[in-house]
């Protein structure tokens, strides 16, 4: 198995991973270490079926059950017999063409997600990721001090789900801080006026989405990707017209975000 960095600060490809006999403990440990270092792992041409996708996801955490009765899941379908696997093949039902972290409007957002591309358009449909860990490192010291200790509200209209999380989150495994707000779900900062909240959030959104902190992947059928939802944003480009795109996604159960200090 070979892990090769895509960019100096974000993303790596993983090749030579043989899942036919399962994943041995040494390979599993290497994969977990690679995720913590690179934040996004791309598996070109891995060609996962549902069983192997579940097995690979299990290396990194506990797959979340997809429950159709949940308000937040009302527009999704799952694979028959595998309620952990969401089928995403209709962008009108699942718009993701904006910068966001998954489900931060929940008290315990996912640790990460494993995406397997089963059908992709001949062109378009790329996905971008951005590192909010790297973004935090590049903030000036006065701004880091200003946002440390603040909390923000995350919501998902028209759902009633909402949660309050620290603006700066400490990673539960690496201990490194990241900016934990996103344009998709973060609505306001607690304790600030509307004007103050909008100004600070707007600055943080723009900063985290800078190209210097991002990477982009052009999909081929059979590719898979895993990302750490605790310190990244992502954006699924919807630029492939009426062409068909089908991906299977497994979310991994996460913990409640905690403050930097």
PDB file of C-alpha atoms in Angstrom:
ATOM      1  CA  UNK A   1       0.000   0.000   0.000  1.00  0.00           C
ATOM      2  CA  UNK A   2       1.341   3.408  -1.011  1.00  0.00           C
ATOM      3  CA  UNK A   3       0.209   6.740   0.463  1.00  0.00           C
ATOM      4  CA  UNK A   4       1.285   9.772  -1.563  1.00  0.00           C
ATOM      5  CA  UNK A   5       0.538  13.381  -0.654  1.00  0.00           C
ATOM      6  CA  UNK A   6      -1.435  15.353  -3.222  1.00  0.00           C
ATOM      7  CA  UNK A   7      -0.577  18.748  -1.787  1.00  0.00           C
ATOM      8  CA  UNK A   8       1.823  19.855   0.904  1.00  0.00           C
ATOM      9  CA  UNK A   9      -0.939  20.505   3.400  1.00  0.00           C
ATOM     10  CA  UNK A  10      -4.053  18.571   2.332  1.00  0.00           C
ATOM     11  CA  UNK A  11      -4.961  15.290   0.682  1.00  0.00           C
ATOM     12  CA  UNK A  12      -3.257  12.039  -0.268  1.00  0.00           C
ATOM     13  CA  UNK A  13      -3.879   9.137  -2.627  1.00  0.00           C
ATOM     14  CA  UNK A  14      -3.876   5.558  -1.380  1.00  0.00           C
ATOM     15  CA  UNK A  15      -3.030   2.864  -3.929  1.00  0.00           C
ATOM     16  CA  UNK A  16      -2.270  -0.831  -3.742  1.00  0.00           C
ATOM     17  CA  UNK A  17      -4.854  -1.513  -1.029  1.00  0.00           C
ATOM     18  CA  UNK A  18      -6.073  -5.111  -1.386  1.00  0.00           C
ATOM     19  CA  UNK A  19      -9.426  -5.677   0.302  1.00  0.00           C
ATOM     20  CA  UNK A  20      -9.957  -9.217  -0.976  1.00  0.00           C
ATOM     21  CA  UNK A  21      -8.663 -10.740   2.267  1.00  0.00           C
ATOM     22  CA  UNK A  22      -9.807  -7.991   4.591  1.00  0.00           C
ATOM     23  CA  UNK A  23      -7.618  -5.312   6.143  1.00  0.00           C
ATOM     24  CA  UNK A  24      -4.802  -6.428   8.434  1.00  0.00           C
ATOM     25  CA  UNK A  25      -4.109  -4.483  11.655  1.00  0.00           C
ATOM     26  CA  UNK A  26      -0.912  -2.856  10.353  1.00  0.00           C
ATOM     27  CA  UNK A  27      -2.644  -1.553   7.228  1.00  0.00           C
ATOM     28  CA  UNK A  28      -5.587  -0.324   9.295  1.00  0.00           C
ATOM     29  CA  UNK A  29      -3.258   1.590  11.614  1.00  0.00           C
ATOM     30  CA  UNK A  30      -1.407   3.086   8.635  1.00  0.00           C
ATOM     31  CA  UNK A  31      -4.690   4.243   7.100  1.00  0.00           C
ATOM     32  CA  UNK A  32      -5.850   5.884  10.327  1.00  0.00           C
ATOM     33  CA  UNK A  33      -2.530   7.679  10.692  1.00  0.00           C
ATOM     34  CA  UNK A  34      -2.716   8.835   7.074  1.00  0.00           C
ATOM     35  CA  UNK A  35      -6.183  10.302   7.605  1.00  0.00           C
ATOM     36  CA  UNK A  36      -5.057  12.277  10.650  1.00  0.00           C
ATOM     37  CA  UNK A  37      -2.071  13.640   8.744  1.00  0.00           C
ATOM     38  CA  UNK A  38      -3.621  14.347   5.338  1.00  0.00           C
ATOM     39  CA  UNK A  39      -7.282  14.933   6.335  1.00  0.00           C
ATOM     40  CA  UNK A  40      -8.565  13.640   2.958  1.00  0.00           C
ATOM     41  CA  UNK A  41      -7.705  10.248   1.459  1.00  0.00           C
ATOM     42  CA  UNK A  42      -8.442   9.415  -2.194  1.00  0.00           C
ATOM     43  CA  UNK A  43      -8.562   5.772  -3.324  1.00  0.00           C
ATOM     44  CA  UNK A  44      -8.332   5.886  -7.143  1.00  0.00           C
ATOM     45  CA  UNK A  45     -10.112   3.032  -8.924  1.00  0.00           C
ATOM     46  CA  UNK A  46     -10.660   1.018  -5.747  1.00  0.00           C
ATOM     47  CA  UNK A  47     -13.980  -0.303  -7.076  1.00  0.00           C
ATOM     48  CA  UNK A  48     -15.772  -0.875  -3.781  1.00  0.00           C
ATOM     49  CA  UNK A  49     -18.921  -2.919  -3.491  1.00  0.00           C
ATOM     50  CA  UNK A  50     -21.224  -2.282  -0.552  1.00  0.00           C
ATOM     51  CA  UNK A  51     -19.699  -4.935   1.715  1.00  0.00           C
ATOM     52  CA  UNK A  52     -16.142  -3.746   1.155  1.00  0.00           C
ATOM     53  CA  UNK A  53     -17.176  -0.140   1.567  1.00  0.00           C
ATOM     54  CA  UNK A  54     -18.608  -0.996   4.973  1.00  0.00           C
ATOM     55  CA  UNK A  55     -15.451  -2.904   5.883  1.00  0.00           C
ATOM     56  CA  UNK A  56     -13.203  -0.004   4.890  1.00  0.00           C
ATOM     57  CA  UNK A  57     -15.366   2.516   6.732  1.00  0.00           C
ATOM     58  CA  UNK A  58     -15.159   0.349   9.844  1.00  0.00           C
ATOM     59  CA  UNK A  59     -11.395   0.851   9.951  1.00  0.00           C
ATOM     60  CA  UNK A  60     -11.965   4.505  10.834  1.00  0.00           C
ATOM     61  CA  UNK A  61     -15.062   4.409  13.020  1.00  0.00           C
ATOM     62  CA  UNK A  62     -18.605   3.199  13.539  1.00  0.00           C
ATOM     63  CA  UNK A  63     -20.884   3.585  10.492  1.00  0.00           C
ATOM     64  CA  UNK A  64     -24.017   5.545  11.329  1.00  0.00           C
ATOM     65  CA  UNK A  65     -27.352   3.915  10.653  1.00  0.00           C
ATOM     66  CA  UNK A  66     -29.428   5.759   8.078  1.00  0.00           C
ATOM     67  CA  UNK A  67     -32.986   6.031   9.340  1.00  0.00           C
ATOM     68  CA  UNK A  68     -35.559   7.207   6.838  1.00  0.00           C
ATOM     69  CA  UNK A  69     -37.821   8.432   9.609  1.00  0.00           C
ATOM     70  CA  UNK A  70     -35.221  10.974  10.793  1.00  0.00           C
ATOM     71  CA  UNK A  71     -36.183  14.501   9.822  1.00  0.00           C
ATOM     72  CA  UNK A  72     -32.657  15.255   8.644  1.00  0.00           C
ATOM     73  CA  UNK A  73     -32.714  12.221   6.315  1.00  0.00           C
ATOM     74  CA  UNK A  74     -36.154  12.704   4.828  1.00  0.00           C
ATOM     75  CA  UNK A  75     -34.948  13.113   1.233  1.00  0.00           C
ATOM     76  CA  UNK A  76     -32.429  10.263   1.150  1.00  0.00           C
ATOM     77  CA  UNK A  77     -32.562   6.630   0.086  1.00  0.00           C
ATOM     78  CA  UNK A  78     -30.376   3.854   1.462  1.00  0.00           C
ATOM     79  CA  UNK A  79     -29.061   0.631  -0.034  1.00  0.00           C
ATOM     80  CA  UNK A  80     -31.477  -2.231   0.532  1.00  0.00           C
ATOM     81  CA  UNK A  81     -30.136  -4.385   3.337  1.00  0.00           C
ATOM     82  CA  UNK A  82     -27.483  -1.800   4.247  1.00  0.00           C
ATOM     83  CA  UNK A  83     -29.137   1.086   6.103  1.00  0.00           C
ATOM     84  CA  UNK A  84     -25.705   2.602   6.793  1.00  0.00           C
ATOM     85  CA  UNK A  85     -25.174   3.392   3.094  1.00  0.00           C
ATOM     86  CA  UNK A  86     -26.852   6.450   1.616  1.00  0.00           C
ATOM     87  CA  UNK A  87     -27.512   6.579  -2.118  1.00  0.00           C
ATOM     88  CA  UNK A  88     -26.947  10.047  -3.560  1.00  0.00           C
ATOM     89  CA  UNK A  89     -28.022  10.257  -7.185  1.00  0.00           C
ATOM     90  CA  UNK A  90     -30.349  13.246  -7.362  1.00  0.00           C
ATOM     91  CA  UNK A  91     -28.698  16.634  -6.775  1.00  0.00           C
ATOM     92  CA  UNK A  92     -32.103  18.302  -6.627  1.00  0.00           C
ATOM     93  CA  UNK A  93     -32.868  16.285  -3.473  1.00  0.00           C
ATOM     94  CA  UNK A  94     -29.352  16.539  -2.070  1.00  0.00           C
ATOM     95  CA  UNK A  95     -27.795  19.866  -3.026  1.00  0.00           C
ATOM     96  CA  UNK A  96     -24.190  19.986  -1.836  1.00  0.00           C
ATOM     97  CA  UNK A  97     -22.789  22.655  -4.138  1.00  0.00           C
ATOM     98  CA  UNK A  98     -21.734  24.954  -1.319  1.00  0.00           C
ATOM     99  CA  UNK A  99     -18.954  24.849   1.244  1.00  0.00           C
ATOM    100  CA  UNK A 100     -19.993  22.873   4.325  1.00  0.00           C
ATOM    101  CA  UNK A 101     -19.062  20.264   6.887  1.00  0.00           C
ATOM    102  CA  UNK A 102     -21.516  17.407   7.202  1.00  0.00           C
ATOM    103  CA  UNK A 103     -24.380  17.745   9.675  1.00  0.00           C
ATOM    104  CA  UNK A 104     -22.850  20.267  12.052  1.00  0.00           C
ATOM    105  CA  UNK A 105     -26.433  21.115  13.039  1.00  0.00           C
ATOM    106  CA  UNK A 106     -26.368  17.897  15.091  1.00  0.00           C
ATOM    107  CA  UNK A 107     -25.050  17.668  18.645  1.00  0.00           C
ATOM    108  CA  UNK A 108     -22.540  15.047  17.485  1.00  0.00           C
ATOM    109  CA  UNK A 109     -21.605  15.659  13.842  1.00  0.00           C
ATOM    110  CA  UNK A 110     -20.050  12.773  11.906  1.00  0.00           C
ATOM    111  CA  UNK A 111     -16.377  11.978  12.390  1.00  0.00           C
ATOM    112  CA  UNK A 112     -16.057  11.693   8.642  1.00  0.00           C
ATOM    113  CA  UNK A 113     -17.505  10.045   5.568  1.00  0.00           C
ATOM    114  CA  UNK A 114     -16.494   7.447   2.987  1.00  0.00           C
ATOM    115  CA  UNK A 115     -17.776   8.134  -0.523  1.00  0.00           C
ATOM    116  CA  UNK A 116     -17.747   5.536  -3.307  1.00  0.00           C
ATOM    117  CA  UNK A 117     -18.443   6.637  -6.886  1.00  0.00           C
ATOM    118  CA  UNK A 118     -20.606   4.077  -8.679  1.00  0.00           C
ATOM    119  CA  UNK A 119     -21.430   6.165 -11.768  1.00  0.00           C
ATOM    120  CA  UNK A 120     -20.051   9.516 -12.825  1.00  0.00           C
ATOM    121  CA  UNK A 121     -20.656  11.932 -15.682  1.00  0.00           C
ATOM    122  CA  UNK A 122     -18.157  12.134 -18.559  1.00  0.00           C
ATOM    123  CA  UNK A 123     -17.082  15.555 -17.311  1.00  0.00           C
ATOM    124  CA  UNK A 124     -17.796  17.741 -14.322  1.00  0.00           C
ATOM    125  CA  UNK A 125     -18.920  16.729 -10.851  1.00  0.00           C
ATOM    126  CA  UNK A 126     -15.586  17.306  -9.126  1.00  0.00           C
ATOM    127  CA  UNK A 127     -15.394  17.628  -5.345  1.00  0.00           C
ATOM    128  CA  UNK A 128     -13.345  20.213  -3.466  1.00  0.00           C
ATOM    129  CA  UNK A 129     -12.133  20.010   0.122  1.00  0.00           C
ATOM    130  CA  UNK A 130     -10.632  22.706   2.331  1.00  0.00           C
ATOM    131  CA  UNK A 131      -8.668  22.321   5.555  1.00  0.00           C
ATOM    132  CA  UNK A 132     -10.026  24.363   8.436  1.00  0.00           C
ATOM    133  CA  UNK A 133      -7.040  23.177  10.475  1.00  0.00           C
ATOM    134  CA  UNK A 134      -4.650  24.800   8.038  1.00  0.00           C
ATOM    135  CA  UNK A 135      -6.920  27.840   7.907  1.00  0.00           C
ATOM    136  CA  UNK A 136      -6.657  28.238  11.681  1.00  0.00           C
ATOM    137  CA  UNK A 137      -2.870  28.037  11.524  1.00  0.00           C
ATOM    138  CA  UNK A 138      -2.798  30.939   9.067  1.00  0.00           C
ATOM    139  CA  UNK A 139      -4.993  33.288  11.101  1.00  0.00           C
ATOM    140  CA  UNK A 140      -3.179  36.159  12.780  1.00  0.00           C
ATOM    141  CA  UNK A 141      -2.606  35.828  16.503  1.00  0.00           C
ATOM    142  CA  UNK A 142      -5.050  38.664  17.353  1.00  0.00           C
ATOM    143  CA  UNK A 143      -7.823  36.957  15.368  1.00  0.00           C
ATOM    144  CA  UNK A 144      -7.058  33.588  16.965  1.00  0.00           C
ATOM    145  CA  UNK A 145      -7.377  35.211  20.379  1.00  0.00           C
ATOM    146  CA  UNK A 146     -10.620  36.941  19.382  1.00  0.00           C
ATOM    147  CA  UNK A 147     -12.422  33.764  18.256  1.00  0.00           C
ATOM    148  CA  UNK A 148     -11.050  31.489  20.972  1.00  0.00           C
ATOM    149  CA  UNK A 149     -13.828  30.697  23.428  1.00  0.00           C
ATOM    150  CA  UNK A 150     -16.666  31.801  21.132  1.00  0.00           C
ATOM    151  CA  UNK A 151     -19.556  29.462  20.301  1.00  0.00           C
ATOM    152  CA  UNK A 152     -21.728  29.401  17.179  1.00  0.00           C
ATOM    153  CA  UNK A 153     -25.212  28.142  16.359  1.00  0.00           C
ATOM    154  CA  UNK A 154     -25.600  25.653  13.498  1.00  0.00           C
ATOM    155  CA  UNK A 155     -28.999  25.015  11.903  1.00  0.00           C
ATOM    156  CA  UNK A 156     -30.593  23.220   8.957  1.00  0.00           C
ATOM    157  CA  UNK A 157     -33.846  24.915   7.868  1.00  0.00           C
ATOM    158  CA  UNK A 158     -36.545  23.788   7.481  1.00  0.00           C
ATOM    159  CA  UNK A 159     -35.447  21.070   9.921  1.00  0.00           C
ATOM    160  CA  UNK A 160     -35.731  21.890  13.611  1.00  0.00           C
ATOM    161  CA  UNK A 161     -32.291  20.398  14.270  1.00  0.00           C
ATOM    162  CA  UNK A 162     -29.786  22.849  15.700  1.00  0.00           C
ATOM    163  CA  UNK A 163     -26.660  22.744  17.833  1.00  0.00           C
ATOM    164  CA  UNK A 164     -24.158  25.069  19.481  1.00  0.00           C
ATOM    165  CA  UNK A 165     -20.475  24.301  18.874  1.00  0.00           C
ATOM    166  CA  UNK A 166     -17.189  26.058  19.619  1.00  0.00           C
ATOM    167  CA  UNK A 167     -15.912  28.315  16.846  1.00  0.00           C
ATOM    168  CA  UNK A 168     -12.484  26.771  17.388  1.00  0.00           C
ATOM    169  CA  UNK A 169     -12.618  23.026  17.842  1.00  0.00           C
ATOM    170  CA  UNK A 170      -9.833  20.885  19.247  1.00  0.00           C
ATOM    171  CA  UNK A 171      -9.396  17.619  17.366  1.00  0.00           C
ATOM    172  CA  UNK A 172     -10.077  14.690  19.729  1.00  0.00           C
ATOM    173  CA  UNK A 173      -7.193  12.599  18.333  1.00  0.00           C
ATOM    174  CA  UNK A 174      -4.492  15.035  17.238  1.00  0.00           C
ATOM    175  CA  UNK A 175      -5.275  17.829  19.701  1.00  0.00           C
ATOM    176  CA  UNK A 176      -4.852  20.389  16.918  1.00  0.00           C
ATOM    177  CA  UNK A 177      -7.300  23.312  16.642  1.00  0.00           C
ATOM    178  CA  UNK A 178      -9.417  24.081  13.593  1.00  0.00           C
ATOM    179  CA  UNK A 179     -12.027  26.667  12.667  1.00  0.00           C
ATOM    180  CA  UNK A 180     -15.358  24.894  13.152  1.00  0.00           C
ATOM    181  CA  UNK A 181     -17.830  27.071  11.257  1.00  0.00           C
ATOM    182  CA  UNK A 182     -19.129  26.653   7.722  1.00  0.00           C
ATOM    183  CA  UNK A 183     -21.157  28.673   5.246  1.00  0.00           C
ATOM    184  CA  UNK A 184     -23.728  25.901   4.850  1.00  0.00           C
ATOM    185  CA  UNK A 185     -24.982  25.480   8.413  1.00  0.00           C
ATOM    186  CA  UNK A 186     -23.493  28.098  10.772  1.00  0.00           C
ATOM    187  CA  UNK A 187     -26.039  30.852  11.395  1.00  0.00           C
ATOM    188  CA  UNK A 188     -24.669  33.111  14.143  1.00  0.00           C
ATOM    189  CA  UNK A 189     -22.161  33.502  16.955  1.00  0.00           C
ATOM    190  CA  UNK A 190     -23.623  33.481  20.441  1.00  0.00           C
ATOM    191  CA  UNK A 191     -23.395  36.635  22.526  1.00  0.00           C
ATOM    192  CA  UNK A 192     -22.687  38.980  19.602  1.00  0.00           C
ATOM    193  CA  UNK A 193     -24.927  41.422  17.805  1.00  0.00           C
ATOM    194  CA  UNK A 194     -26.238  40.418  14.393  1.00  0.00           C
ATOM    195  CA  UNK A 195     -23.839  42.849  12.720  1.00  0.00           C
ATOM    196  CA  UNK A 196     -20.825  41.601  14.702  1.00  0.00           C
ATOM    197  CA  UNK A 197     -21.741  37.964  14.101  1.00  0.00           C
ATOM    198  CA  UNK A 198     -22.170  38.406  10.354  1.00  0.00           C
ATOM    199  CA  UNK A 199     -18.891  40.300  10.050  1.00  0.00           C
ATOM    200  CA  UNK A 200     -16.838  37.690  11.920  1.00  0.00           C
ATOM    201  CA  UNK A 201     -18.507  34.699  10.281  1.00  0.00           C
ATOM    202  CA  UNK A 202     -18.135  36.236   6.829  1.00  0.00           C
ATOM    203  CA  UNK A 203     -14.435  36.782   7.425  1.00  0.00           C
ATOM    204  CA  UNK A 204     -13.974  33.208   8.675  1.00  0.00           C
ATOM    205  CA  UNK A 205     -15.963  31.691   5.794  1.00  0.00           C
ATOM    206  CA  UNK A 206     -13.908  33.596   3.224  1.00  0.00           C
ATOM    207  CA  UNK A 207     -10.648  32.711   4.956  1.00  0.00           C
ATOM    208  CA  UNK A 208     -11.362  28.972   5.257  1.00  0.00           C
ATOM    209  CA  UNK A 209     -12.446  28.734   1.605  1.00  0.00           C
ATOM    210  CA  UNK A 210      -9.229  30.225   0.217  1.00  0.00           C
ATOM    211  CA  UNK A 211      -7.607  28.149  -2.561  1.00  0.00           C
ATOM    212  CA  UNK A 212      -4.414  27.867  -0.511  1.00  0.00           C
ATOM    213  CA  UNK A 213      -6.227  25.585   1.931  1.00  0.00           C
ATOM    214  CA  UNK A 214      -8.110  23.515  -0.656  1.00  0.00           C
ATOM    215  CA  UNK A 215      -7.752  20.585  -3.047  1.00  0.00           C
ATOM    216  CA  UNK A 216      -9.871  19.322  -5.930  1.00  0.00           C
ATOM    217  CA  UNK A 217     -10.509  15.811  -7.227  1.00  0.00           C
ATOM    218  CA  UNK A 218     -11.896  14.830 -10.644  1.00  0.00           C
ATOM    219  CA  UNK A 219     -13.757  11.564 -10.235  1.00  0.00           C
ATOM    220  CA  UNK A 220     -13.593   8.375 -12.260  1.00  0.00           C
ATOM    221  CA  UNK A 221     -15.961   5.475 -11.763  1.00  0.00           C
ATOM    222  CA  UNK A 222     -14.663   3.260  -8.962  1.00  0.00           C
ATOM    223  CA  UNK A 223     -12.882   6.022  -7.062  1.00  0.00           C
ATOM    224  CA  UNK A 224     -13.494   6.419  -3.337  1.00  0.00           C
ATOM    225  CA  UNK A 225     -12.678   9.181  -0.875  1.00  0.00           C
ATOM    226  CA  UNK A 226     -12.618   9.491   2.892  1.00  0.00           C
ATOM    227  CA  UNK A 227     -12.413  12.786   4.742  1.00  0.00           C
ATOM    228  CA  UNK A 228     -12.111  13.965   8.326  1.00  0.00           C
ATOM    229  CA  UNK A 229     -15.265  16.018   8.920  1.00  0.00           C
ATOM    230  CA  UNK A 230     -13.800  17.457  12.124  1.00  0.00           C
ATOM    231  CA  UNK A 231     -11.274  19.648  10.314  1.00  0.00           C
ATOM    232  CA  UNK A 232     -12.393  19.984   6.682  1.00  0.00           C
ATOM    233  CA  UNK A 233     -15.053  21.539   4.490  1.00  0.00           C
ATOM    234  CA  UNK A 234     -16.178  20.160   1.140  1.00  0.00           C
ATOM    235  CA  UNK A 235     -18.060  21.325  -1.944  1.00  0.00           C
ATOM    236  CA  UNK A 236     -19.635  19.029  -4.576  1.00  0.00           C
ATOM    237  CA  UNK A 237     -19.686  20.817  -7.923  1.00  0.00           C
ATOM    238  CA  UNK A 238     -23.007  20.586  -9.719  1.00  0.00           C
ATOM    239  CA  UNK A 239     -21.770  21.318 -13.210  1.00  0.00           C
ATOM    240  CA  UNK A 240     -22.640  18.148 -15.114  1.00  0.00           C
ATOM    241  CA  UNK A 241     -26.061  19.080 -16.471  1.00  0.00           C
ATOM    242  CA  UNK A 242     -28.474  16.185 -16.901  1.00  0.00           C
ATOM    243  CA  UNK A 243     -25.746  13.519 -16.814  1.00  0.00           C
ATOM    244  CA  UNK A 244     -26.132  10.782 -14.214  1.00  0.00           C
ATOM    245  CA  UNK A 245     -23.999  10.630 -11.078  1.00  0.00           C
ATOM    246  CA  UNK A 246     -24.427   8.025  -8.346  1.00  0.00           C
ATOM    247  CA  UNK A 247     -22.410   7.803  -5.161  1.00  0.00           C
ATOM    248  CA  UNK A 248     -22.774   5.656  -2.058  1.00  0.00           C
ATOM    249  CA  UNK A 249     -21.868   7.382   1.196  1.00  0.00           C
ATOM    250  CA  UNK A 250     -21.243   6.093   4.694  1.00  0.00           C
ATOM    251  CA  UNK A 251     -21.055   8.570   7.569  1.00  0.00           C
ATOM    252  CA  UNK A 252     -19.019   7.676  10.655  1.00  0.00           C
ATOM    253  CA  UNK A 253     -20.344   8.406  14.124  1.00  0.00           C
ATOM    254  CA  UNK A 254     -18.592  11.333  15.766  1.00  0.00           C
ATOM    255  CA  UNK A 255     -18.256  12.966  19.146  1.00  0.00           C
ATOM    256  CA  UNK A 256     -19.435  16.296  20.499  1.00  0.00           C
ATOM    257  CA  UNK A 257     -17.051  19.108  19.510  1.00  0.00           C
ATOM    258  CA  UNK A 258     -15.097  20.635  22.383  1.00  0.00           C
ATOM    259  CA  UNK A 259     -13.411  23.963  22.889  1.00  0.00           C
ATOM    260  CA  UNK A 260      -9.830  24.694  21.936  1.00  0.00           C
ATOM    261  CA  UNK A 261      -8.801  25.223  25.570  1.00  0.00           C
TER     262      UNK A 261
END
